[in-house]
């Protein structure tokens, strides 16, 4: 379960204001919205779906040394976050039995595409194209590159065996899959892109990376059963801080494995809340690294910031600082201390400094960087995000503002 600690906001706001936020009304509204299908995903996940995804992942693992996941926004951020959180930010560089995972179709850079193609080299590879709408231009362009690469390497038959399509039923991509004979994994219609990490969108790349997807879904299920109180507390606290002028939320974590989860979180909250001239601007910082870049601003810049720290009870590894007399670094007395203690001390030090500098700090605590914790963490954030958006009076689903750049791009390209 994700625990929420609001001690670090108490000198900025009256706790009663937080308790007075009407989250019950938000929850009733959420029930009536079509795209609330993610709420029940941990319950509806079953052996049949698990076996289907593991079957496809097993085929990818046995046939390929690399898997290219094509998608943008909610169609790739969750899978990338999960792999870094549960395995490692250096997953591709680790010795392993599962394929390297590359993400493409998430920008319009030819240089980036060429680099991925070069990285695959002459190794066997498969492709999972992910697009709910089936019509996103960045993903469509990347698909053309990788489809022709598959066809020229493996022929028309091999292309059919190695291209996996994840999309909505009836989308242009699903029609192509039916027409050309690719394996198509359907997304649940009532789950929006940025809420889809716990569907086949996130689960297939995770399973191909050797992640225990059953454990991930069990973590989400446990978080769901633990009740809504913690998610409501996080949502209400953010909204009270927003109303008093804290317009930017800096999500910060002291584990680099969380960095891509921070990117996923930015999309979730940014696209869900940033509407109708409202919304907390979501930013992410990787501590302690970013204390040496953003730290100055956070401590003494404009006082429009709130922070949310994410920490973990149990590190995956906990090495001890080596001793020895050769060092002239003034840290001799902490030789023999474990790194988890150092990291926690850093978090305490930063929290104290930032609160003193006028930045309220919310704390979220998870047990470890495991598959179950990732399931719980993402489920917790989706719940909090939907409630927070509804409390502020906006619909958390849909992203009408994203259309503006797409319309211009289509016009510029004459499409
Ligand atoms: O949250 C969303 O729905 C969006 O951000 C989408 O994930 C993103 O625009 C990609 O869309 P699609 O999956 O249709 O290619």
mmCIF file of N, CA and C in Angstrom, residues 112-230:
data_model
loop_
_atom_site.group_PDB
_atom_site.id
_atom_site.type_symbol
_atom_site.label_atom_id
_atom_site.label_comp_id
_atom_site.label_asym_id
_atom_site.label_seq_id
_atom_site.Cartn_x
_atom_site.Cartn_y
_atom_site.Cartn_z
ATOM 1 N N UNK A 112 17.059 9.965 -34.111
ATOM 2 C CA UNK A 112 16.705 8.998 -33.072
ATOM 3 C C UNK A 112 16.357 7.644 -33.703
ATOM 4 N N UNK A 113 15.530 7.687 -34.772
ATOM 5 C CA UNK A 113 15.138 6.446 -35.446
ATOM 6 C C UNK A 113 16.358 5.698 -35.971
ATOM 7 N N UNK A 114 17.262 6.465 -36.600
ATOM 8 C CA UNK A 114 18.461 5.837 -37.177
ATOM 9 C C UNK A 114 19.305 5.182 -36.095
ATOM 10 N N UNK A 115 19.363 5.841 -34.918
ATOM 11 C CA UNK A 115 20.170 5.266 -33.833
ATOM 12 C C UNK A 115 19.580 3.946 -33.347
ATOM 13 N N UNK A 116 18.250 3.882 -33.259
ATOM 14 C CA UNK A 116 17.621 2.632 -32.801
ATOM 15 C C UNK A 116 17.892 1.525 -33.838
ATOM 16 N N UNK A 117 17.758 1.878 -35.105
ATOM 17 C CA UNK A 117 17.995 0.891 -36.168
ATOM 18 C C UNK A 117 19.444 0.387 -36.084
ATOM 19 N N UNK A 118 20.354 1.320 -35.842
ATOM 20 C CA UNK A 118 21.763 0.945 -35.718
ATOM 21 C C UNK A 118 21.981 0.045 -34.488
ATOM 22 N N UNK A 119 21.303 0.369 -33.402
ATOM 23 C CA UNK A 119 21.458 -0.430 -32.174
ATOM 24 C C UNK A 119 20.953 -1.864 -32.365
ATOM 25 N N UNK A 120 19.895 -2.014 -33.134
ATOM 26 C CA UNK A 120 19.376 -3.369 -33.388
ATOM 27 C C UNK A 120 20.405 -4.153 -34.204
ATOM 28 N N UNK A 121 21.009 -3.456 -35.138
ATOM 29 C CA UNK A 121 22.058 -4.089 -35.957
ATOM 30 C C UNK A 121 21.522 -5.311 -36.660
ATOM 31 N N UNK A 122 22.305 -6.400 -36.658
ATOM 32 C CA UNK A 122 21.824 -7.598 -37.352
ATOM 33 C C UNK A 122 21.202 -8.607 -36.387
ATOM 34 N N UNK A 123 20.855 -8.139 -35.185
ATOM 35 C CA UNK A 123 20.214 -9.050 -34.228
ATOM 36 C C UNK A 123 18.756 -9.294 -34.617
ATOM 37 N N UNK A 124 18.243 -10.470 -34.234
ATOM 38 C CA UNK A 124 16.829 -10.751 -34.477
ATOM 39 C C UNK A 124 15.976 -9.824 -33.623
ATOM 40 N N UNK A 125 14.896 -9.312 -34.225
ATOM 41 C CA UNK A 125 14.053 -8.394 -33.454
ATOM 42 C C UNK A 125 12.573 -8.561 -33.793
ATOM 43 N N UNK A 126 11.744 -8.097 -32.879
ATOM 44 C CA UNK A 126 10.297 -8.042 -33.091
ATOM 45 C C UNK A 126 9.838 -6.622 -32.803
ATOM 46 N N UNK A 127 8.613 -6.318 -33.226
ATOM 47 C CA UNK A 127 8.073 -4.969 -33.051
ATOM 48 C C UNK A 127 6.677 -5.058 -32.425
ATOM 49 N N UNK A 128 6.443 -4.216 -31.427
ATOM 50 C CA UNK A 128 5.097 -4.075 -30.867
ATOM 51 C C UNK A 128 4.668 -2.632 -31.098
ATOM 52 N N UNK A 129 3.721 -2.438 -32.035
ATOM 53 C CA UNK A 129 3.237 -1.082 -32.269
ATOM 54 C C UNK A 129 2.000 -0.874 -31.397
ATOM 55 N N UNK A 130 2.030 0.231 -30.641
ATOM 56 C CA UNK A 130 0.964 0.503 -29.675
ATOM 57 C C UNK A 130 0.348 1.867 -29.981
ATOM 58 N N UNK A 131 -0.923 1.879 -30.312
ATOM 59 C CA UNK A 131 -1.609 3.153 -30.508
ATOM 60 C C UNK A 131 -3.105 2.921 -30.334
ATOM 61 N N UNK A 132 -3.665 3.572 -29.346
ATOM 62 C CA UNK A 132 -5.093 3.376 -29.069
ATOM 63 C C UNK A 132 -5.927 3.837 -30.264
ATOM 64 N N UNK A 133 -5.637 5.048 -30.718
ATOM 65 C CA UNK A 133 -6.399 5.588 -31.853
ATOM 66 C C UNK A 133 -5.988 4.903 -33.149
ATOM 67 N N UNK A 134 -4.760 4.442 -33.202
ATOM 68 C CA UNK A 134 -4.250 3.814 -34.433
ATOM 69 C C UNK A 134 -3.975 4.826 -35.514
ATOM 70 N N UNK A 135 -3.896 6.108 -35.136
ATOM 71 C CA UNK A 135 -3.704 7.111 -36.186
ATOM 72 C C UNK A 135 -2.731 8.212 -35.759
ATOM 73 N N UNK A 136 -1.853 7.917 -34.808
ATOM 74 C CA UNK A 136 -0.928 8.945 -34.328
ATOM 75 C C UNK A 136 0.281 9.035 -35.263
ATOM 76 N N UNK A 137 0.595 10.246 -35.695
ATOM 77 C CA UNK A 137 1.538 10.407 -36.811
ATOM 78 C C UNK A 137 2.957 9.917 -36.473
ATOM 79 N N UNK A 138 3.472 10.249 -35.274
ATOM 80 C CA UNK A 138 4.835 9.832 -34.927
ATOM 81 C C UNK A 138 4.945 8.301 -34.956
ATOM 82 N N UNK A 139 3.942 7.644 -34.406
ATOM 83 C CA UNK A 139 3.948 6.180 -34.349
ATOM 84 C C UNK A 139 3.777 5.588 -35.754
ATOM 85 N N UNK A 140 2.902 6.218 -36.546
ATOM 86 C CA UNK A 140 2.658 5.721 -37.912
ATOM 87 C C UNK A 140 3.934 5.803 -38.751
ATOM 88 N N UNK A 141 4.679 6.891 -38.586
ATOM 89 C CA UNK A 141 5.930 7.051 -39.352
ATOM 90 C C UNK A 141 6.928 5.965 -38.936
ATOM 91 N N UNK A 142 7.088 5.785 -37.623
ATOM 92 C CA UNK A 142 8.054 4.780 -37.138
ATOM 93 C C UNK A 142 7.640 3.391 -37.613
ATOM 94 N N UNK A 143 6.334 3.133 -37.630
ATOM 95 C CA UNK A 143 5.866 1.806 -38.074
ATOM 96 C C UNK A 143 6.309 1.539 -39.515
ATOM 97 N N UNK A 144 6.234 2.575 -40.348
ATOM 98 C CA UNK A 144 6.666 2.375 -41.748
ATOM 99 C C UNK A 144 8.131 1.920 -41.804
ATOM 100 N N UNK A 145 8.970 2.578 -41.005
ATOM 101 C CA UNK A 145 10.397 2.216 -41.002
ATOM 102 C C UNK A 145 10.593 0.761 -40.557
ATOM 103 N N UNK A 146 9.969 0.426 -39.402
ATOM 104 C CA UNK A 146 10.253 -0.899 -38.829
ATOM 105 C C UNK A 146 9.546 -2.020 -39.576
ATOM 106 N N UNK A 147 8.388 -1.709 -40.192
ATOM 107 C CA UNK A 147 7.700 -2.721 -40.992
ATOM 108 C C UNK A 147 8.561 -3.078 -42.207
ATOM 109 N N UNK A 148 9.101 -2.045 -42.850
ATOM 110 C CA UNK A 148 9.892 -2.360 -44.038
ATOM 111 C C UNK A 148 11.199 -3.041 -43.644
ATOM 112 N N UNK A 149 11.726 -2.712 -42.471
ATOM 113 C CA UNK A 149 12.946 -3.382 -41.995
ATOM 114 C C UNK A 149 12.651 -4.863 -41.703
ATOM 115 N N UNK A 150 11.504 -5.121 -41.072
ATOM 116 C CA UNK A 150 11.131 -6.523 -40.797
ATOM 117 C C UNK A 150 10.945 -7.286 -42.095
ATOM 118 N N UNK A 151 10.254 -6.639 -43.050
ATOM 119 C CA UNK A 151 9.956 -7.332 -44.310
ATOM 120 C C UNK A 151 11.226 -7.636 -45.097
ATOM 121 N N UNK A 152 12.144 -6.644 -45.110
ATOM 122 C CA UNK A 152 13.343 -6.920 -45.908
ATOM 123 C C UNK A 152 14.230 -7.961 -45.223
ATOM 124 N N UNK A 153 14.159 -8.054 -43.891
ATOM 125 C CA UNK A 153 15.001 -9.042 -43.209
ATOM 126 C C UNK A 153 14.355 -10.437 -43.169
ATOM 127 N N UNK A 154 13.040 -10.485 -42.958
ATOM 128 C CA UNK A 154 12.399 -11.791 -42.717
ATOM 129 C C UNK A 154 11.375 -12.191 -43.787
ATOM 130 N N UNK A 155 11.136 -11.302 -44.785
ATOM 131 C CA UNK A 155 10.132 -11.605 -45.805
ATOM 132 C C UNK A 155 8.726 -11.369 -45.271
ATOM 133 N N UNK A 156 7.724 -11.527 -46.163
ATOM 134 C CA UNK A 156 6.337 -11.218 -45.786
ATOM 135 C C UNK A 156 5.864 -12.143 -44.660
ATOM 136 N N UNK A 157 6.291 -13.399 -44.686
ATOM 137 C CA UNK A 157 5.887 -14.367 -43.654
ATOM 138 C C UNK A 157 6.464 -13.998 -42.304
ATOM 139 N N UNK A 158 7.742 -13.634 -42.284
ATOM 140 C CA UNK A 158 8.418 -13.261 -41.043
ATOM 141 C C UNK A 158 7.837 -11.983 -40.456
ATOM 142 N N UNK A 159 7.476 -11.062 -41.336
ATOM 143 C CA UNK A 159 6.855 -9.812 -40.880
ATOM 144 C C UNK A 159 5.593 -10.127 -40.072
ATOM 145 N N UNK A 160 4.779 -11.048 -40.605
ATOM 146 C CA UNK A 160 3.528 -11.413 -39.905
ATOM 147 C C UNK A 160 3.811 -12.025 -38.531
ATOM 148 N N UNK A 161 4.892 -12.757 -38.425
ATOM 149 C CA UNK A 161 5.236 -13.428 -37.166
ATOM 150 C C UNK A 161 5.820 -12.482 -36.129
ATOM 151 N N UNK A 162 6.385 -11.360 -36.603
ATOM 152 C CA UNK A 162 7.178 -10.521 -35.693
ATOM 153 C C UNK A 162 6.599 -9.140 -35.407
ATOM 154 N N UNK A 163 5.487 -8.833 -36.054
ATOM 155 C CA UNK A 163 4.854 -7.535 -35.779
ATOM 156 C C UNK A 163 3.596 -7.750 -34.930
ATOM 157 N N UNK A 164 3.574 -7.155 -33.771
ATOM 158 C CA UNK A 164 2.437 -7.291 -32.846
ATOM 159 C C UNK A 164 1.768 -5.920 -32.706
ATOM 160 N N UNK A 165 0.459 -5.930 -32.838
ATOM 161 C CA UNK A 165 -0.289 -4.673 -32.840
ATOM 162 C C UNK A 165 -1.137 -4.573 -31.568
ATOM 163 N N UNK A 166 -1.014 -3.458 -30.862
ATOM 164 C CA UNK A 166 -1.857 -3.205 -29.682
ATOM 165 C C UNK A 166 -2.664 -1.950 -29.978
ATOM 166 N N UNK A 167 -3.979 -2.095 -30.026
ATOM 167 C CA UNK A 167 -4.810 -0.950 -30.410
ATOM 168 C C UNK A 167 -6.259 -1.202 -30.019
ATOM 169 N N UNK A 168 -7.100 -0.180 -30.253
ATOM 170 C CA UNK A 168 -8.539 -0.328 -30.003
ATOM 171 C C UNK A 168 -9.188 -1.141 -31.120
ATOM 172 N N UNK A 169 -10.218 -1.861 -30.765
ATOM 173 C CA UNK A 169 -10.998 -2.608 -31.756
ATOM 174 C C UNK A 169 -11.521 -1.621 -32.804
ATOM 175 N N UNK A 170 -11.359 -1.939 -34.055
ATOM 176 C CA UNK A 170 -11.921 -1.107 -35.124
ATOM 177 C C UNK A 170 -11.070 0.086 -35.515
ATOM 178 N N UNK A 171 -9.915 0.299 -34.871
ATOM 179 C CA UNK A 171 -9.074 1.445 -35.246
ATOM 180 C C UNK A 171 -8.415 1.159 -36.603
ATOM 181 N N UNK A 172 -7.868 2.205 -37.259
ATOM 182 C CA UNK A 172 -7.199 1.962 -38.545
ATOM 183 C C UNK A 172 -6.077 0.914 -38.418
ATOM 184 N N UNK A 173 -5.409 0.914 -37.266
ATOM 185 C CA UNK A 173 -4.319 -0.045 -37.045
ATOM 186 C C UNK A 173 -4.878 -1.466 -36.923
ATOM 187 N N UNK A 174 -6.009 -1.595 -36.257
ATOM 188 C CA UNK A 174 -6.589 -2.928 -36.097
ATOM 189 C C UNK A 174 -7.084 -3.440 -37.455
ATOM 190 N N UNK A 175 -7.601 -2.522 -38.271
ATOM 191 C CA UNK A 175 -8.041 -2.945 -39.621
ATOM 192 C C UNK A 175 -6.845 -3.432 -40.433
ATOM 193 N N UNK A 176 -5.715 -2.704 -40.299
ATOM 194 C CA UNK A 176 -4.505 -3.123 -41.010
ATOM 195 C C UNK A 176 -4.052 -4.507 -40.529
ATOM 196 N N UNK A 177 -4.125 -4.718 -39.195
ATOM 197 C CA UNK A 177 -3.685 -6.009 -38.634
ATOM 198 C C UNK A 177 -4.541 -7.148 -39.181
ATOM 199 N N UNK A 178 -5.841 -6.923 -39.259
ATOM 200 C CA UNK A 178 -6.746 -7.968 -39.780
ATOM 201 C C UNK A 178 -6.430 -8.224 -41.255
ATOM 202 N N UNK A 179 -6.311 -7.132 -42.009
ATOM 203 C CA UNK A 179 -6.086 -7.243 -43.463
ATOM 204 C C UNK A 179 -4.757 -7.937 -43.772
ATOM 205 N N UNK A 180 -3.707 -7.565 -42.995
ATOM 206 C CA UNK A 180 -2.374 -8.071 -43.348
ATOM 207 C C UNK A 180 -1.932 -9.263 -42.495
ATOM 208 N N UNK A 181 -2.763 -9.644 -41.508
ATOM 209 C CA UNK A 181 -2.506 -10.880 -40.757
ATOM 210 C C UNK A 181 -1.529 -10.770 -39.604
ATOM 211 N N UNK A 182 -1.532 -9.627 -38.877
ATOM 212 C CA UNK A 182 -0.659 -9.502 -37.701
ATOM 213 C C UNK A 182 -1.439 -9.855 -36.440
ATOM 214 N N UNK A 183 -0.722 -10.318 -35.429
ATOM 215 C CA UNK A 183 -1.356 -10.615 -34.147
ATOM 216 C C UNK A 183 -1.785 -9.289 -33.495
ATOM 217 N N UNK A 184 -3.063 -9.196 -33.192
ATOM 218 C CA UNK A 184 -3.579 -7.941 -32.645
ATOM 219 C C UNK A 184 -4.068 -8.148 -31.217
ATOM 220 N N UNK A 185 -3.571 -7.311 -30.307
ATOM 221 C CA UNK A 185 -4.011 -7.379 -28.914
ATOM 222 C C UNK A 185 -4.875 -6.142 -28.654
ATOM 223 N N UNK A 186 -6.099 -6.407 -28.270
ATOM 224 C CA UNK A 186 -7.057 -5.299 -28.147
ATOM 225 C C UNK A 186 -6.949 -4.561 -26.821
ATOM 226 N N UNK A 187 -7.002 -3.233 -26.901
ATOM 227 C CA UNK A 187 -7.056 -2.422 -25.680
ATOM 228 C C UNK A 187 -8.501 -2.316 -25.230
ATOM 229 N N UNK A 188 -8.741 -2.263 -23.923
ATOM 230 C CA UNK A 188 -10.127 -2.034 -23.484
ATOM 231 C C UNK A 188 -10.564 -0.629 -23.927
ATOM 232 N N UNK A 189 -11.715 -0.523 -24.597
ATOM 233 C CA UNK A 189 -12.158 0.757 -25.162
ATOM 234 C C UNK A 189 -12.292 1.835 -24.091
ATOM 235 N N UNK A 190 -12.736 1.443 -22.900
ATOM 236 C CA UNK A 190 -13.058 2.440 -21.874
ATOM 237 C C UNK A 190 -11.862 2.785 -20.969
ATOM 238 N N UNK A 191 -10.647 2.523 -21.468
ATOM 239 C CA UNK A 191 -9.431 2.923 -20.736
ATOM 240 C C UNK A 191 -8.627 3.865 -21.640
ATOM 241 N N UNK A 192 -8.392 5.088 -21.171
ATOM 242 C CA UNK A 192 -7.645 6.065 -21.972
ATOM 243 C C UNK A 192 -6.148 5.767 -21.977
ATOM 244 N N UNK A 193 -5.437 6.355 -22.931
ATOM 245 C CA UNK A 193 -4.011 6.071 -23.126
ATOM 246 C C UNK A 193 -3.179 6.165 -21.852
ATOM 247 N N UNK A 194 -3.252 7.309 -21.160
ATOM 248 C CA UNK A 194 -2.371 7.494 -19.996
ATOM 249 C C UNK A 194 -2.828 6.711 -18.776
ATOM 250 N N UNK A 195 -4.003 6.081 -18.877
ATOM 251 C CA UNK A 195 -4.489 5.232 -17.776
ATOM 252 C C UNK A 195 -4.297 3.749 -18.113
ATOM 253 N N UNK A 196 -3.531 3.458 -19.193
ATOM 254 C CA UNK A 196 -3.547 2.095 -19.744
ATOM 255 C C UNK A 196 -2.336 1.235 -19.379
ATOM 256 N N UNK A 197 -1.488 1.705 -18.444
ATOM 257 C CA UNK A 197 -0.264 0.938 -18.168
ATOM 258 C C UNK A 197 -0.573 -0.482 -17.687
ATOM 259 N N UNK A 198 -1.698 -0.668 -16.996
ATOM 260 C CA UNK A 198 -2.010 -2.005 -16.481
ATOM 261 C C UNK A 198 -2.908 -2.802 -17.437
ATOM 262 N N UNK A 199 -2.922 -2.407 -18.708
ATOM 263 C CA UNK A 199 -3.582 -3.211 -19.741
ATOM 264 C C UNK A 199 -2.469 -3.849 -20.582
ATOM 265 N N UNK A 200 -2.859 -4.481 -21.657
ATOM 266 C CA UNK A 200 -1.888 -5.108 -22.561
ATOM 267 C C UNK A 200 -0.842 -4.098 -23.070
ATOM 268 N N UNK A 201 -1.198 -2.805 -23.045
ATOM 269 C CA UNK A 201 -0.275 -1.746 -23.492
ATOM 270 C C UNK A 201 1.035 -1.798 -22.699
ATOM 271 N N UNK A 202 0.903 -1.854 -21.377
ATOM 272 C CA UNK A 202 2.106 -1.909 -20.539
ATOM 273 C C UNK A 202 2.539 -3.338 -20.262
ATOM 274 N N UNK A 203 1.547 -4.230 -20.157
ATOM 275 C CA UNK A 203 1.873 -5.588 -19.697
ATOM 276 C C UNK A 203 2.683 -6.400 -20.706
ATOM 277 N N UNK A 204 2.415 -6.216 -22.013
ATOM 278 C CA UNK A 204 3.172 -7.035 -22.976
ATOM 279 C C UNK A 204 4.670 -6.694 -22.985
ATOM 280 N N UNK A 205 5.051 -5.410 -23.133
ATOM 281 C CA UNK A 205 6.498 -5.128 -23.070
ATOM 282 C C UNK A 205 7.113 -5.551 -21.739
ATOM 283 N N UNK A 206 6.348 -5.410 -20.640
ATOM 284 C CA UNK A 206 6.870 -5.819 -19.327
ATOM 285 C C UNK A 206 7.130 -7.319 -19.302
ATOM 286 N N UNK A 207 6.159 -8.096 -19.785
ATOM 287 C CA UNK A 207 6.331 -9.557 -19.785
ATOM 288 C C UNK A 207 7.512 -9.940 -20.674
ATOM 289 N N UNK A 208 7.685 -9.224 -21.792
ATOM 290 C CA UNK A 208 8.822 -9.522 -22.681
ATOM 291 C C UNK A 208 10.153 -9.182 -22.004
ATOM 292 N N UNK A 209 10.102 -8.273 -21.037
ATOM 293 C CA UNK A 209 11.325 -7.921 -20.299
ATOM 294 C C UNK A 209 11.517 -8.834 -19.091
ATOM 295 N N UNK A 210 10.663 -9.837 -18.958
ATOM 296 C CA UNK A 210 10.819 -10.810 -17.872
ATOM 297 C C UNK A 210 10.213 -10.360 -16.552
ATOM 298 N N UNK A 211 9.343 -9.368 -16.602
ATOM 299 C CA UNK A 211 8.699 -8.886 -15.373
ATOM 300 C C UNK A 211 7.502 -9.781 -15.044
ATOM 301 N N UNK A 212 7.302 -10.035 -13.769
ATOM 302 C CA UNK A 212 6.166 -10.846 -13.331
ATOM 303 C C UNK A 212 4.905 -9.971 -13.350
ATOM 304 N N UNK A 213 4.141 -10.104 -14.441
ATOM 305 C CA UNK A 213 2.977 -9.209 -14.598
ATOM 306 C C UNK A 213 1.842 -9.590 -13.641
ATOM 307 N N UNK A 214 1.812 -10.859 -13.226
ATOM 308 C CA UNK A 214 0.781 -11.257 -12.239
ATOM 309 C C UNK A 214 1.034 -10.543 -10.916
ATOM 310 N N UNK A 215 2.316 -10.450 -10.557
ATOM 311 C CA UNK A 215 2.672 -9.761 -9.308
ATOM 312 C C UNK A 215 2.313 -8.270 -9.412
ATOM 313 N N UNK A 216 2.566 -7.717 -10.608
ATOM 314 C CA UNK A 216 2.259 -6.296 -10.799
ATOM 315 C C UNK A 216 0.756 -6.041 -10.602
ATOM 316 N N UNK A 217 -0.054 -6.928 -11.208
ATOM 317 C CA UNK A 217 -1.504 -6.751 -11.104
ATOM 318 C C UNK A 217 -1.990 -7.049 -9.682
ATOM 319 N N UNK A 218 -1.302 -7.984 -9.004
ATOM 320 C CA UNK A 218 -1.681 -8.279 -7.609
ATOM 321 C C UNK A 218 -1.413 -7.046 -6.732
ATOM 322 N N UNK A 219 -0.325 -6.324 -7.025
ATOM 323 C CA UNK A 219 -0.011 -5.102 -6.277
ATOM 324 C C UNK A 219 -1.088 -4.043 -6.486
ATOM 325 N N UNK A 220 -1.540 -3.931 -7.742
ATOM 326 C CA UNK A 220 -2.602 -2.961 -8.047
ATOM 327 C C UNK A 220 -3.897 -3.358 -7.338
ATOM 328 N N UNK A 221 -4.157 -4.667 -7.317
ATOM 329 C CA UNK A 221 -5.382 -5.159 -6.684
ATOM 330 C C UNK A 221 -5.366 -4.877 -5.172
ATOM 331 N N UNK A 222 -4.209 -5.089 -4.594
ATOM 332 C CA UNK A 222 -4.077 -4.831 -3.155
ATOM 333 C C UNK A 222 -4.296 -3.333 -2.858
ATOM 334 N N UNK A 223 -3.727 -2.501 -3.722
ATOM 335 C CA UNK A 223 -3.893 -1.051 -3.545
ATOM 336 C C UNK A 223 -5.375 -0.677 -3.680
ATOM 337 N N UNK A 224 -6.049 -1.312 -4.635
ATOM 338 C CA UNK A 224 -7.475 -1.043 -4.844
ATOM 339 C C UNK A 224 -8.264 -1.428 -3.594
ATOM 340 N N UNK A 225 -7.949 -2.634 -3.050
ATOM 341 C CA UNK A 225 -8.705 -3.104 -1.877
ATOM 342 C C UNK A 225 -8.375 -2.305 -0.620
ATOM 343 N N UNK A 226 -7.183 -1.698 -0.582
ATOM 344 C CA UNK A 226 -6.795 -0.948 0.630
ATOM 345 C C UNK A 226 -7.690 0.270 0.841
ATOM 346 N N UNK A 227 -8.452 0.627 -0.210
ATOM 347 C CA UNK A 227 -9.379 1.754 -0.062
ATOM 348 C C UNK A 227 -8.826 3.030 -0.670
ATOM 349 N N UNK A 228 -9.714 4.014 -0.688
ATOM 350 C CA UNK A 228 -9.458 5.224 -1.458
ATOM 351 C C UNK A 228 -8.864 6.357 -0.600
ATOM 352 N N UNK A 229 -8.790 6.144 0.725
ATOM 353 C CA UNK A 229 -8.455 7.262 1.628
ATOM 354 C C UNK A 229 -7.117 7.936 1.311
ATOM 355 N N UNK A 230 -6.080 7.134 1.085
ATOM 356 C CA UNK A 230 -4.765 7.737 0.841
ATOM 357 C C UNK A 230 -4.735 8.524 -0.468
#
